[in-house]
C-alpha positions as a Markdown table, in Angstrom:
| # | Residue | x | y | z |
|---|---|---|---|---|
| 1 | Met | 111.7 | 86.7 | 91.5 |
| 2 | Lys | 109.6 | 87.5 | 94.5 |
| 3 | Asp | 112.7 | 87.0 | 96.8 |
| 4 | Leu | 114.8 | 89.3 | 94.8 |
| 5 | Leu | 112.1 | 92.1 | 94.7 |
| 6 | Ser | 111.9 | 91.9 | 98.6 |
| 7 | Val | 115.7 | 92.2 | 98.9 |
| 8 | Phe | 115.7 | 95.3 | 96.6 |
| 9 | Lys | 112.7 | 96.8 | 98.4 |
| 10 | Ala | 114.4 | 96.3 | 101.7 |
| 11 | Leu | 117.5 | 98.1 | 100.6 |
| 12 | Ser | 115.4 | 101.1 | 99.0 |
| 13 | Asp | 115.3 | 102.9 | 102.3 |
| 14 | Glu | 118.1 | 105.0 | 103.7 |
| 15 | Thr | 117.3 | 103.9 | 107.3 |
| 16 | Arg | 117.7 | 100.3 | 106.5 |
| 17 | Leu | 120.9 | 100.9 | 104.4 |
| 18 | Arg | 122.3 | 102.6 | 107.5 |
| 19 | Ile | 121.5 | 99.6 | 109.5 |
| 20 | Val | 123.1 | 97.3 | 107.0 |
| 21 | Lys | 126.2 | 99.5 | 107.3 |
| 22 | Leu | 126.2 | 99.3 | 111.0 |
| 23 | Leu | 126.0 | 95.5 | 111.0 |
| 24 | Glu | 128.8 | 95.2 | 108.5 |
| 25 | Asn | 131.2 | 95.1 | 111.5 |
| 26 | Gly | 129.3 | 92.5 | 113.4 |
| 27 | Glu | 126.4 | 91.6 | 115.5 |
| 28 | Leu | 124.6 | 94.3 | 117.4 |
| 29 | Cys | 121.8 | 94.5 | 120.2 |
| 30 | Val | 118.9 | 96.5 | 118.9 |
| 31 | Cys | 119.6 | 99.1 | 121.8 |
| 32 | His | 123.0 | 100.0 | 120.1 |
| 33 | Ile | 121.3 | 100.3 | 116.6 |
| 34 | Val | 118.7 | 102.7 | 118.2 |
| 35 | Ala | 121.4 | 104.8 | 119.7 |
| 36 | Ala | 123.6 | 104.9 | 116.5 |
| 37 | Val | 120.6 | 105.8 | 114.3 |
| 38 | Asp | 119.0 | 108.1 | 116.7 |
| 39 | Met | 115.5 | 106.8 | 116.2 |
| 40 | Ser | 112.9 | 105.3 | 118.4 |
| 41 | Gln | 113.0 | 101.5 | 119.1 |
| 42 | Ser | 109.7 | 101.0 | 117.6 |
| 43 | Lys | 110.9 | 102.5 | 114.2 |
| 44 | Ile | 114.2 | 100.6 | 114.3 |
| 45 | Ser | 112.2 | 97.4 | 115.0 |
| 46 | Phe | 110.0 | 98.0 | 112.0 |
| 47 | His | 113.0 | 98.5 | 109.7 |
| 48 | Leu | 114.8 | 95.4 | 111.1 |
| 49 | Lys | 111.6 | 93.3 | 110.6 |
| 50 | Ile | 111.7 | 94.3 | 106.9 |
| 51 | Leu | 115.3 | 93.4 | 106.6 |
| 52 | Lys | 114.7 | 90.1 | 108.3 |
| 53 | Glu | 111.7 | 89.2 | 106.1 |
| 54 | Ala | 113.9 | 89.9 | 103.1 |
| 55 | Gly | 116.4 | 87.4 | 104.5 |
| 56 | Leu | 119.0 | 90.2 | 104.9 |
| 57 | Val | 119.4 | 89.9 | 108.7 |
| 58 | Lys | 119.2 | 87.1 | 111.4 |
| 59 | Asp | 118.2 | 87.8 | 115.0 |
| 60 | Trp | 118.4 | 86.2 | 118.4 |
| 61 | Arg | 116.9 | 87.1 | 121.7 |
| 62 | Glu | 119.0 | 87.5 | 125.0 |
| 63 | Gly | 116.7 | 88.6 | 127.9 |
| 64 | Lys | 114.5 | 91.4 | 126.7 |
| 65 | Trp | 116.9 | 92.5 | 123.9 |
| 66 | Met | 117.1 | 91.3 | 120.2 |
| 67 | His | 120.5 | 91.0 | 118.6 |
| 68 | Tyr | 120.9 | 91.2 | 114.8 |
| 69 | Arg | 123.6 | 90.2 | 112.3 |
| 70 | Leu | 123.8 | 90.2 | 108.6 |
| 71 | Asn | 122.7 | 87.0 | 107.0 |
| 72 | Glu | 125.8 | 86.3 | 104.7 |
| 73 | Ser | 124.7 | 82.8 | 103.9 |
| 74 | Asn | 124.0 | 83.7 | 100.2 |
| 75 | Leu | 126.9 | 84.8 | 98.0 |
| 76 | Phe | 124.5 | 87.2 | 96.2 |
| 77 | Lys | 123.6 | 88.9 | 99.6 |
| 78 | Arg | 127.2 | 88.9 | 100.7 |
| 79 | Ser | 128.0 | 90.9 | 97.4 |
| 80 | Leu | 125.3 | 93.4 | 98.1 |
| 81 | Phe | 126.6 | 93.9 | 101.6 |
| 82 | Leu | 130.1 | 94.5 | 100.2 |
| 83 | Ser | 128.9 | 97.0 | 97.7 |
| 84 | Ile | 126.7 | 98.8 | 100.1 |
| 85 | Ala | 129.5 | 99.0 | 102.7 |
| 86 | Glu | 132.1 | 100.5 | 100.2 |
| 87 | Arg | 129.6 | 103.2 | 98.9 |
| 88 | Ile | 128.4 | 104.5 | 102.4 |
| 89 | Gln | 130.7 | 106.6 | 104.3 |
| 90 | Glu | 131.0 | 106.3 | 108.1 |
| 91 | Glu | 129.7 | 109.9 | 108.7 |
| 92 | Glu | 126.6 | 109.0 | 106.8 |
| 93 | Ile | 125.4 | 106.5 | 109.4 |
| 94 | Asp | 125.8 | 108.8 | 112.3 |
């Protein structure tokens, strides 16, 4: 139950939904997420940390940059991502 609560809490924020929508097309460097969402790197990192703790994203480091992708290893999470992707319009993430 606790895992399910953390997933829905992570998805209850507009910025985090925008990040999930951005990652729907594949892996992105945090620098690209910062540019797309037009927020500071520290704020984006905070939101990515919440998504990661909820098991919604995976990350890896390349030099000084972190790269993120959706964690689609779970059928439930994959269904959530598809549902989010079809409900958020492209212009809403810019």
